[in-house]
Coordinates of C-alpha atoms and ligand atoms in Angstrom, one line a residue:
M189 CA -14.8 -10.7 -37.6
A190 CA -16.9 -9.5 -34.7
E191 CA -17.4 -12.5 -32.4
N192 CA -20.6 -12.3 -30.4
A193 CA -21.6 -9.1 -32.2
S194 CA -25.1 -9.6 -33.4
D195 CA -25.5 -5.9 -34.0
T196 CA -23.0 -3.0 -34.0
S197 CA -24.4 -0.7 -31.3
Y198 CA -22.9 -0.8 -27.8
D199 CA -23.0 1.0 -24.4
L200 CA -19.2 0.9 -24.3
I201 CA -16.5 0.3 -26.8
I202 CA -13.0 -0.2 -25.3
I203 CA -10.0 0.1 -27.7
G204 CA -7.2 -2.1 -26.4
S205 CA -7.4 -5.4 -24.5
G206 CA -4.5 -5.0 -22.1
P207 CA -5.0 -5.2 -18.3
G208 CA -6.7 -1.8 -18.3
G209 CA -9.1 -2.6 -21.2
Y210 CA -10.0 -6.2 -20.6
V211 CA -10.5 -5.8 -16.8
M212 CA -12.7 -2.7 -17.5
A213 CA -14.7 -4.7 -20.1
I214 CA -15.5 -7.4 -17.6
R215 CA -16.4 -5.0 -14.8
A216 CA -18.7 -3.0 -17.2
A217 CA -20.4 -6.2 -18.4
Q218 CA -20.9 -7.3 -14.8
L219 CA -22.6 -3.9 -14.3
G220 CA -25.0 -4.6 -17.1
M221 CA -23.4 -2.7 -20.1
K222 CA -23.3 -4.1 -23.6
V223 CA -19.5 -4.0 -24.2
A224 CA -17.2 -4.5 -27.2
C225 CA -13.4 -4.6 -26.9
V226 CA -11.4 -3.8 -30.1
E227 CA -7.9 -5.4 -30.3
K228 CA -5.5 -5.2 -33.2
D229 CA -3.3 -8.1 -32.1
P230 CA -4.2 -11.7 -32.6
T231 CA -4.4 -12.5 -28.8
L232 CA -6.0 -10.6 -26.0
G233 CA -4.1 -9.3 -23.0
G234 CA -2.0 -6.5 -24.4
T235 CA 1.7 -5.9 -23.6
C236 CA 1.4 -7.3 -20.0
L237 CA 0.2 -10.8 -21.0
N238 CA 1.9 -11.1 -24.4
W239 CA 5.3 -9.4 -24.2
G240 CA 5.6 -7.8 -20.8
C241 CA 4.9 -8.8 -17.2
I242 CA 3.9 -12.4 -17.7
P243 CA 6.6 -13.7 -20.1
S244 CA 9.3 -11.7 -18.2
K245 CA 8.3 -13.1 -14.9
T246 CA 8.1 -16.6 -16.4
L247 CA 11.7 -16.2 -17.6
L248 CA 12.8 -14.7 -14.3
D249 CA 11.5 -17.7 -12.5
S250 CA 13.0 -20.2 -14.9
S251 CA 16.4 -18.4 -15.0
E252 CA 16.4 -18.2 -11.2
H253 CA 15.9 -22.0 -11.0
F254 CA 18.8 -22.5 -13.4
H255 CA 21.1 -20.1 -11.4
L256 CA 20.2 -21.7 -8.1
A257 CA 20.8 -25.2 -9.4
K258 CA 24.3 -24.1 -10.4
T259 CA 25.1 -21.9 -7.4
R260 CA 23.0 -22.8 -4.3
F261 CA 21.8 -26.4 -4.5
A262 CA 25.0 -27.8 -3.2
H263 CA 24.6 -25.6 -0.1
H264 CA 21.2 -27.3 0.5
G265 CA 22.8 -30.8 0.3
I266 CA 21.5 -31.4 -3.2
K267 CA 24.2 -32.7 -5.6
V268 CA 23.4 -32.0 -9.2
A269 CA 25.9 -32.6 -12.0
G270 CA 25.9 -31.4 -15.6
V271 CA 23.3 -28.6 -15.2
E272 CA 22.6 -27.5 -18.7
L273 CA 20.4 -24.8 -20.3
D274 CA 17.7 -25.9 -22.7
L275 CA 16.7 -22.5 -23.9
P276 CA 14.1 -23.7 -26.5
T277 CA 12.2 -25.6 -23.7
M278 CA 12.5 -22.6 -21.4
M279 CA 11.0 -20.4 -24.1
K280 CA 8.3 -23.0 -24.9
R281 CA 7.2 -23.0 -21.3
K282 CA 7.0 -19.2 -21.3
D283 CA 4.9 -19.3 -24.5
E284 CA 2.6 -21.9 -22.9
V285 CA 2.1 -19.7 -19.8
V286 CA 1.3 -16.7 -22.0
S287 CA -1.0 -18.6 -24.3
G288 CA -2.9 -20.1 -21.3
L289 CA -3.5 -16.7 -19.8
T290 CA -4.5 -14.9 -23.1
K291 CA -6.9 -17.8 -23.8
G292 CA -8.2 -17.3 -20.3
V293 CA -9.1 -13.6 -21.1
A294 CA -10.9 -14.8 -24.3
F295 CA -12.9 -17.3 -22.1
L296 CA -13.8 -14.5 -19.7
F297 CA -14.9 -12.3 -22.6
K298 CA -17.2 -15.1 -23.8
K299 CA -18.5 -15.8 -20.2
N300 CA -19.3 -12.1 -19.8
K301 CA -20.8 -11.7 -23.3
I302 CA -18.3 -9.1 -24.3
A303 CA -17.9 -8.7 -28.1
S304 CA -14.2 -9.3 -28.9
I305 CA -13.5 -7.5 -32.1
R306 CA -10.3 -8.1 -34.0
G307 CA -8.9 -5.1 -35.8
T308 CA -7.5 -1.6 -35.4
G309 CA -9.9 0.9 -33.9
E310 CA -10.2 4.5 -35.0
I311 CA -12.5 7.1 -33.4
T312 CA -14.3 8.7 -36.3
A313 CA -16.7 10.8 -34.2
V314 CA -18.2 10.9 -30.7
G315 CA -19.9 7.5 -30.3
Q316 CA -18.4 6.1 -33.5
V317 CA -15.6 3.6 -33.9
S318 CA -14.3 2.3 -37.3
V319 CA -12.5 -1.0 -37.1
T320 CA -10.1 -2.2 -39.8
A321 CA -9.7 -5.9 -39.7
P322 CA -6.4 -7.7 -40.5
D323 CA -7.8 -8.4 -44.0
G324 CA -8.3 -4.7 -44.6
S325 CA -12.1 -4.8 -44.4
K326 CA -13.8 -2.0 -42.4
S327 CA -16.8 -2.0 -40.1
S328 CA -18.5 0.8 -38.3
L329 CA -19.6 0.5 -34.6
T330 CA -21.7 2.9 -32.6
T331 CA -21.6 3.3 -28.8
K332 CA -22.6 5.6 -25.9
N333 CA -19.0 5.7 -24.6
I334 CA -15.5 5.1 -25.9
V335 CA -12.5 4.2 -23.8
I336 CA -9.0 4.5 -25.1
A337 CA -6.9 1.8 -23.4
T338 CA -4.2 1.5 -26.0
G339 CA -1.2 1.4 -23.6
S340 CA 2.4 2.2 -24.5
A341 CA 5.3 1.3 -26.7
S342 CA 9.0 1.3 -26.1
V343 CA 10.8 4.7 -26.5
Q344 CA 13.3 4.8 -29.3
I345 CA 16.4 6.9 -28.9
P346 CA 18.1 8.7 -31.7
G347 CA 21.0 6.7 -33.1
F348 CA 19.4 3.3 -32.1
A349 CA 17.2 2.1 -34.9
F350 CA 15.5 -1.1 -33.7
D351 CA 16.3 -4.0 -36.1
G352 CA 14.7 -6.7 -33.9
K353 CA 17.9 -8.7 -33.9
N354 CA 21.0 -6.8 -32.7
I355 CA 19.2 -3.6 -31.5
I356 CA 16.1 -4.7 -29.7
T357 CA 13.3 -3.8 -27.3
S358 CA 12.0 -5.8 -24.4
T359 CA 9.6 -7.6 -26.9
E360 CA 12.6 -9.3 -28.6
A361 CA 14.5 -9.6 -25.3
I362 CA 12.0 -12.1 -24.0
A363 CA 12.3 -14.3 -27.0
L364 CA 16.0 -14.4 -28.0
P365 CA 16.9 -17.6 -29.9
A366 CA 20.3 -17.9 -28.1
V367 CA 22.1 -16.5 -25.1
P368 CA 24.0 -13.5 -26.3
K369 CA 27.6 -13.6 -25.2
R370 CA 27.7 -9.8 -24.6
L371 CA 24.5 -8.0 -23.8
V372 CA 24.5 -4.2 -23.4
I373 CA 21.4 -2.6 -21.9
I374 CA 20.6 1.1 -22.2
G375 CA 18.7 2.1 -19.1
A376 CA 18.9 0.8 -15.5
G377 CA 15.1 1.0 -15.0
V378 CA 12.8 -1.8 -14.3
I379 CA 13.1 -3.5 -17.7
G380 CA 16.9 -3.2 -17.7
L381 CA 17.3 -4.7 -14.3
E382 CA 14.8 -7.6 -14.8
L383 CA 15.9 -8.7 -18.2
G384 CA 19.5 -8.0 -17.4
S385 CA 19.1 -10.5 -14.5
V386 CA 17.5 -13.1 -16.8
W387 CA 20.2 -13.1 -19.4
R388 CA 23.1 -12.8 -16.8
R389 CA 21.7 -15.9 -15.0
L390 CA 21.6 -17.7 -18.3
G391 CA 25.2 -16.8 -19.1
S392 CA 25.5 -13.4 -20.8
E393 CA 28.0 -10.7 -19.9
V394 CA 25.7 -7.9 -19.1
T395 CA 26.7 -4.2 -19.0
V396 CA 24.1 -1.5 -18.2
L397 CA 24.6 2.0 -19.4
E398 CA 22.5 4.5 -17.3
F399 CA 22.1 8.2 -17.9
L400 CA 21.7 9.0 -14.1
D401 CA 24.0 8.2 -11.2
R402 CA 21.9 5.3 -9.9
I403 CA 19.6 2.5 -10.7
A404 CA 15.7 2.6 -10.6
P405 CA 15.5 6.4 -10.0
A406 CA 11.9 6.4 -8.8
M407 CA 12.6 4.0 -5.9
D408 CA 14.0 4.8 -2.4
R409 CA 17.7 5.4 -2.8
E410 CA 18.9 3.4 0.2
M411 CA 17.1 0.4 -1.1
T412 CA 18.3 0.8 -4.7
S413 CA 21.9 1.1 -3.5
L414 CA 21.5 -2.2 -1.7
L415 CA 19.9 -3.8 -4.8
Q416 CA 22.7 -2.5 -7.0
R417 CA 25.2 -4.3 -4.8
S418 CA 23.2 -7.6 -5.1
L419 CA 23.0 -7.2 -8.9
E420 CA 26.8 -6.5 -9.1
K421 CA 27.3 -9.7 -7.1
L422 CA 25.3 -11.5 -9.7
G423 CA 27.7 -10.1 -12.3
L424 CA 25.8 -7.1 -13.8
K425 CA 28.2 -4.2 -14.6
F426 CA 26.9 -0.7 -14.4
Q427 CA 28.2 2.5 -16.0
F428 CA 26.4 5.5 -14.6
T429 CA 26.1 9.1 -15.8
T430 CA 26.5 7.6 -19.2
A431 CA 24.4 8.6 -22.2
A432 CA 24.2 6.1 -25.0
T433 CA 24.5 8.2 -28.2
S434 CA 24.5 5.8 -31.1
A435 CA 24.8 2.2 -32.2
K436 CA 26.2 0.6 -35.4
V437 CA 25.8 -3.0 -36.5
T438 CA 28.6 -4.6 -38.4
D439 CA 28.7 -8.4 -39.0
N440 CA 26.3 -9.2 -36.2
E441 CA 28.3 -7.0 -33.7
V442 CA 27.0 -3.8 -32.3
T443 CA 29.3 -0.9 -31.5
I444 CA 27.7 1.5 -29.0
D445 CA 29.0 5.0 -28.6
F446 CA 28.4 6.8 -25.3
K447 CA 29.2 10.0 -23.5
Q448 CA 30.4 10.1 -19.8
G449 CA 30.6 13.8 -18.8
D450 CA 33.2 15.3 -21.2
K451 CA 34.5 11.9 -22.2
T452 CA 33.3 9.7 -25.0
G453 CA 33.6 5.9 -25.1
Q454 CA 32.7 2.8 -27.0
I455 CA 31.5 -0.6 -26.0
K456 CA 30.8 -3.7 -28.2
A457 CA 28.0 -6.1 -27.8
D458 CA 26.2 -9.0 -29.6
V459 CA 22.9 -7.5 -28.6
V460 CA 21.8 -4.1 -27.3
L461 CA 18.5 -3.8 -25.4
V462 CA 17.1 -0.3 -25.3
A463 CA 15.1 0.1 -22.1
V464 CA 14.8 3.8 -21.6
G465 CA 11.1 4.0 -20.9
R466 CA 7.8 3.7 -22.7
R467 CA 5.6 6.3 -24.5
P468 CA 1.9 6.5 -24.9
F469 CA 0.6 4.6 -27.9
T470 CA -2.0 6.6 -29.8
T471 CA -1.0 5.9 -33.4
G472 CA -4.0 5.7 -35.8
L473 CA -6.6 6.3 -33.2
G474 CA -8.0 9.4 -34.9
L475 CA -7.6 11.5 -31.8
E476 CA -6.7 14.7 -33.7
K477 CA -9.8 14.5 -35.8
A478 CA -11.9 13.7 -32.8
G479 CA -10.5 16.7 -31.0
V480 CA -9.0 14.7 -28.1
K481 CA -6.4 16.7 -26.3
L482 CA -2.9 15.3 -25.7
S483 CA -0.3 16.5 -23.2
P484 CA 3.0 17.9 -24.6
R485 CA 4.5 14.4 -24.0
G486 CA 1.7 12.7 -26.0
F487 CA -0.4 11.3 -23.1
V488 CA -4.2 11.5 -23.4
E489 CA -5.3 14.2 -20.9
V490 CA -8.1 13.1 -18.6
D491 CA -10.0 14.6 -15.7
A492 CA -10.4 12.9 -12.3
H493 CA -13.1 10.7 -13.8
Y494 CA -10.9 9.6 -16.7
Q495 CA -12.9 11.7 -19.2
T496 CA -11.0 13.5 -22.0
N497 CA -11.9 17.0 -23.1
V498 CA -14.4 15.4 -25.4
P499 CA -17.5 14.1 -23.5
G500 CA -18.1 10.4 -24.1
I501 CA -14.5 9.7 -24.8
Y502 CA -12.4 8.4 -21.8
A503 CA -8.9 7.0 -21.3
I504 CA -7.2 4.7 -18.8
G505 CA -3.8 3.0 -18.2
D506 CA -0.4 3.8 -19.7
V507 CA -1.8 6.0 -22.3
I508 CA -2.8 8.6 -19.7
G509 CA 0.6 8.6 -17.9
G510 CA 1.4 8.3 -14.2
L511 CA 2.8 4.9 -13.1
M512 CA 3.0 2.6 -16.2
L513 CA 1.9 -0.5 -14.3
A514 CA -0.7 -3.2 -15.2
H515 CA -2.3 -3.1 -11.8
K516 CA -2.8 0.7 -11.9
A517 CA -4.5 0.3 -15.3
E518 CA -6.7 -2.5 -14.0
D519 CA -7.9 -0.4 -11.1
E520 CA -8.5 2.6 -13.3
G521 CA -10.6 0.3 -15.6
V522 CA -12.7 -0.9 -12.6
A523 CA -13.1 2.7 -11.3
L524 CA -14.2 4.0 -14.7
A525 CA -16.7 1.1 -15.3
E526 CA -18.2 1.9 -11.9
L527 CA -18.3 5.6 -12.6
L528 CA -20.0 5.1 -16.0
A529 CA -22.6 2.8 -14.2
G530 CA -23.4 5.7 -11.8
H531 CA -21.5 4.4 -8.8
A532 CA -18.5 5.9 -6.9
G533 CA -15.2 4.7 -8.3
H534 CA -11.7 5.9 -7.5
V535 CA -8.0 4.8 -7.4
N536 CA -5.8 5.6 -4.4
Y537 CA -2.6 6.5 -6.3
N538 CA -0.7 6.7 -3.0
A539 CA -1.4 3.0 -2.4
V540 CA -0.2 1.6 -5.7
P541 CA 2.7 -0.8 -5.1
G542 CA 5.7 -1.0 -7.5
V543 CA 7.9 -4.0 -7.8
I544 CA 11.2 -4.9 -9.5
Y545 CA 11.3 -8.7 -9.8
T546 CA 15.1 -9.1 -9.4
D547 CA 16.7 -11.3 -6.7
P548 CA 16.3 -10.0 -4.1
E549 CA 13.0 -8.4 -5.2
L550 CA 12.5 -4.7 -4.5
A551 CA 8.9 -3.6 -3.7
S552 CA 7.6 -0.3 -2.6
V553 CA 4.4 1.5 -1.7
G554 CA 3.7 5.0 -0.6
K555 CA 6.5 7.6 -0.2
T556 CA 10.2 7.3 -0.4
E557 CA 12.5 9.0 2.1
E558 CA 13.6 11.4 -0.7
E559 CA 9.9 12.4 -1.4
L560 CA 9.2 13.0 2.3
K561 CA 12.3 15.1 2.7
A562 CA 11.4 17.1 -0.4
A563 CA 7.9 17.7 1.0
G564 CA 9.2 18.7 4.4
V565 CA 7.3 15.9 6.2
Q566 CA 8.7 14.8 9.6
Y567 CA 8.9 11.0 9.7
K568 CA 10.2 8.1 11.8
V569 CA 12.0 5.1 10.3
G570 CA 11.9 1.4 11.3
K571 CA 14.0 -1.2 9.7
F572 CA 14.4 -4.9 10.0
P573 CA 16.9 -7.2 8.1
F574 CA 15.8 -10.5 6.5
A575 CA 19.0 -12.0 8.0
A576 CA 17.2 -12.0 11.3
N577 CA 14.0 -13.5 9.9
G578 CA 13.5 -17.3 10.6
R579 CA 11.7 -18.0 7.3
A580 CA 14.2 -16.1 5.2
K581 CA 17.0 -18.1 6.9
A582 CA 15.2 -21.4 6.2
M583 CA 14.7 -20.4 2.6
D584 CA 18.4 -19.5 2.3
S585 CA 17.4 -16.0 1.1
T586 CA 18.5 -13.5 3.7
E587 CA 19.6 -10.5 1.6
G588 CA 17.7 -7.3 2.2
L589 CA 15.5 -5.6 4.7
V590 CA 12.1 -4.0 5.3
K591 CA 12.0 -0.2 5.8
I592 CA 8.9 1.5 7.2
L593 CA 8.3 5.3 7.1
A594 CA 5.7 6.6 9.5
D595 CA 4.5 10.2 10.3
A596 CA 6.5 11.5 13.2
A597 CA 3.5 13.1 14.8
T598 CA 0.6 10.7 14.0
D599 CA 2.5 7.4 13.4
R600 CA 0.5 7.0 10.2
L601 CA 2.2 4.7 7.7
L602 CA 3.6 6.8 4.9
G603 CA 5.8 4.4 3.0
M604 CA 7.0 0.8 3.0
H605 CA 10.0 -0.5 1.1
I606 CA 11.0 -4.1 1.0
L607 CA 14.2 -5.5 -0.5
G608 CA 14.1 -9.3 -0.1
P609 CA 12.6 -12.6 -0.9
R610 CA 9.0 -12.4 -2.2
A611 CA 8.9 -8.7 -1.6
S612 CA 6.4 -8.6 -4.5
D613 CA 3.9 -10.7 -2.5
I614 CA 4.4 -9.2 0.9
I615 CA 4.3 -5.5 -0.1
T616 CA 0.5 -6.0 -0.3
E617 CA 0.5 -5.7 3.5
G618 CA 1.8 -2.2 3.1
A619 CA -0.7 -1.3 0.3
V620 CA -3.6 -2.5 2.4
A621 CA -2.3 -0.7 5.5
I622 CA -2.0 2.6 3.6
E623 CA -5.4 2.1 2.0
F624 CA -6.9 1.7 5.5
G625 CA -4.9 4.6 6.9
A626 CA -3.1 2.3 9.4
S627 CA -0.4 3.4 11.8
A628 CA 3.0 1.7 12.3
E629 CA 1.6 0.5 15.6
D630 CA -1.4 -1.1 13.9
L631 CA 1.0 -3.2 11.9
A632 CA 3.2 -3.9 15.0
R633 CA 0.1 -5.2 16.9
S634 CA -1.3 -7.4 14.1
V635 CA -0.5 -11.0 14.7
H636 CA 1.7 -12.5 12.0
A637 CA 2.1 -16.2 11.5
H638 CA 5.5 -17.7 12.5
P639 CA 7.8 -18.4 10.7
T640 CA 6.9 -16.1 7.7
L641 CA 8.6 -13.4 5.7
P642 CA 6.0 -10.7 6.7
E643 CA 7.2 -11.0 10.3
A644 CA 10.0 -8.8 9.1
I645 CA 7.3 -6.2 8.4
K646 CA 5.9 -6.5 11.9
E647 CA 9.4 -6.1 13.3
A648 CA 10.2 -3.1 11.1
A649 CA 6.9 -1.6 12.4
M650 CA 8.0 -2.3 15.9
A651 CA 11.3 -0.7 15.2
V652 CA 9.6 2.5 14.3
A653 CA 9.0 2.8 18.1
G654 CA 12.4 1.4 18.9
R655 CA 11.0 -2.0 20.1
A656 CA 11.9 -4.6 17.5
I657 CA 12.2 -8.0 19.3
H658 CA 14.7 -9.9 17.1
A659 CA 17.1 -7.1 16.2
Ligands
NAD808 P1 12.2 3.2 -16.7 O1 11.6 4.5 -16.8 O2 11.9 2.3 -15.6 O3 13.8 3.3 -16.8 C1 14.5 3.9 -17.9 C2 15.9 4.3 -17.5 O4 16.6 4.6 -18.7 C3 16.0 5.4 -16.5 O5 16.8 5.1 -15.4 C4 16.6 6.5 -17.4 O6 17.4 7.4 -16.6 C5 17.5 5.7 -18.4 N1 17.8 6.4 -19.6 C6 17.0 7.2 -20.4 N2 17.6 7.6 -21.5 C7 18.9 7.1 -21.5 C8 20.0 7.1 -22.4 N3 20.0 7.7 -23.6 N4 21.2 6.4 -22.0 C9 21.2 5.8 -20.8 N5 20.1 5.7 -20.0 C10 19.0 6.3 -20.3 O7 11.8 2.4 -18.1 P2 11.8 0.9 -18.6 O8 12.7 0.1 -17.7 O9 12.1 1.0 -20.1 O10 10.3 0.5 -18.3 C11 9.3 1.1 -19.0 C12 8.0 1.1 -18.2 O11 7.5 -0.2 -18.1 C13 8.2 1.7 -16.8 O12 7.3 2.7 -16.6 C14 8.0 0.5 -15.9 O13 7.2 0.9 -14.8 C15 7.2 -0.5 -16.7 N6 7.6 -1.8 -16.3 C16 7.2 -2.3 -15.1 C17 7.7 -3.5 -14.6 C18 7.3 -4.0 -13.3 O14 6.4 -3.4 -12.7 N7 8.0 -4.9 -12.7 C19 8.5 -4.3 -15.4 C20 8.8 -3.8 -16.7 C21 8.4 -2.6 -17.1

């Protein structure tokens, strides 16, 4: 059961092998610790690799190719006839991508001599973890430190009992056996917009019911308004200020009841995807018995060094709250490994980028305009549209813009928001700039290769001082 585990005593036991847990395991092993990682699922990598980021991005890329072949190839002078969807092959490719990456984590564990222990971990006392293997057998491990990296699970709303077929979570939505004719999505957050795009491109009629008056409420409103327009052009239908209240399945058809202010309404679907957020996953961990304190919303409470109220028990990633993002969990894992090894380790939460992988993509780092206004910070704005960027024109992908927010007095970069092609890749320039405390002028004076998409960042930075060249 315990691969590589010649004995059962460790410096560090990590429960959970998602991006937080597995990255921390590798960094801790590099720093000389004897590490075990306990994972209840058959493959390593957690939600991100198995059912989250990786499979959804794979389907986003595949569905985008399909959509472009049908709608944009002719414009490029490429004649294609009889474009057809082969969903089983698309899903098989996705499964191969996932399997390659989860096997890659197993390889890295072996390479770094990390004991990969299959089973459900329970903290029985400080320094003690009991593991129940899939066959029900139990083993007891001892360790100097325990890290909870168990991630999160989909939030369930009353009246919507998941059945895995007609009322589903994102886990099933990345593996549907056929394209649903009518897909209703509850929640216009990241999952709703990404998976709504996938299935719309593959042919579903997609309606999104959102409680608030806008999509992606945590992002800059100007940018989300523009993204909403692009998604509506793709064919997504939004109903805002709408609370989904219940769903009933009859003969493979779901009837969803909702409330819109004083009014009530109904909508029918073949499949309803509930994407209203994720909750910390702490089931079966023995936290109550171990005396580990949880917040009122069920997150594991930690101090600035990721230690819980119980010395020797730490937590990172989705289970501690904040941004529920794989890269935030990874960086927390690295920081905690370094802290446990006696080094300095920290995460700059102000420089964590967030991305919605739609078309165009929306990426953001630092503050939004709404946050700056609420905090009373005086700021300057520079914007530059991709319609005036040579590379975006060459790519036939000119929707969107770069918006830069800089401190009015010091010119320090406070926020960067990008709606456009490959925003996910080029937002890194903003994250690095914020990390280094750069000013808008620093970005404006950095040489950018031509023709490239990041030239739009340079131009937006120049626009902060009213001197964009190509606008
Ligand atoms: P989310 O928090 O992004 O969005 C949930 C949305 O559901 C909100 O807009 C909320 O107002 C709405 N909502 C809540 N209750 C509702 C109701 N009863 N009726 C209608 N609308 C309702 O959550 P998500 O999209 O489920 O994503 C979960 C987590 O996973 C997020 O924290 C996200 O950051 C992460 N994630 C990230 C990525 C990425 O980085 N690209 C991709 C997928 C998921």
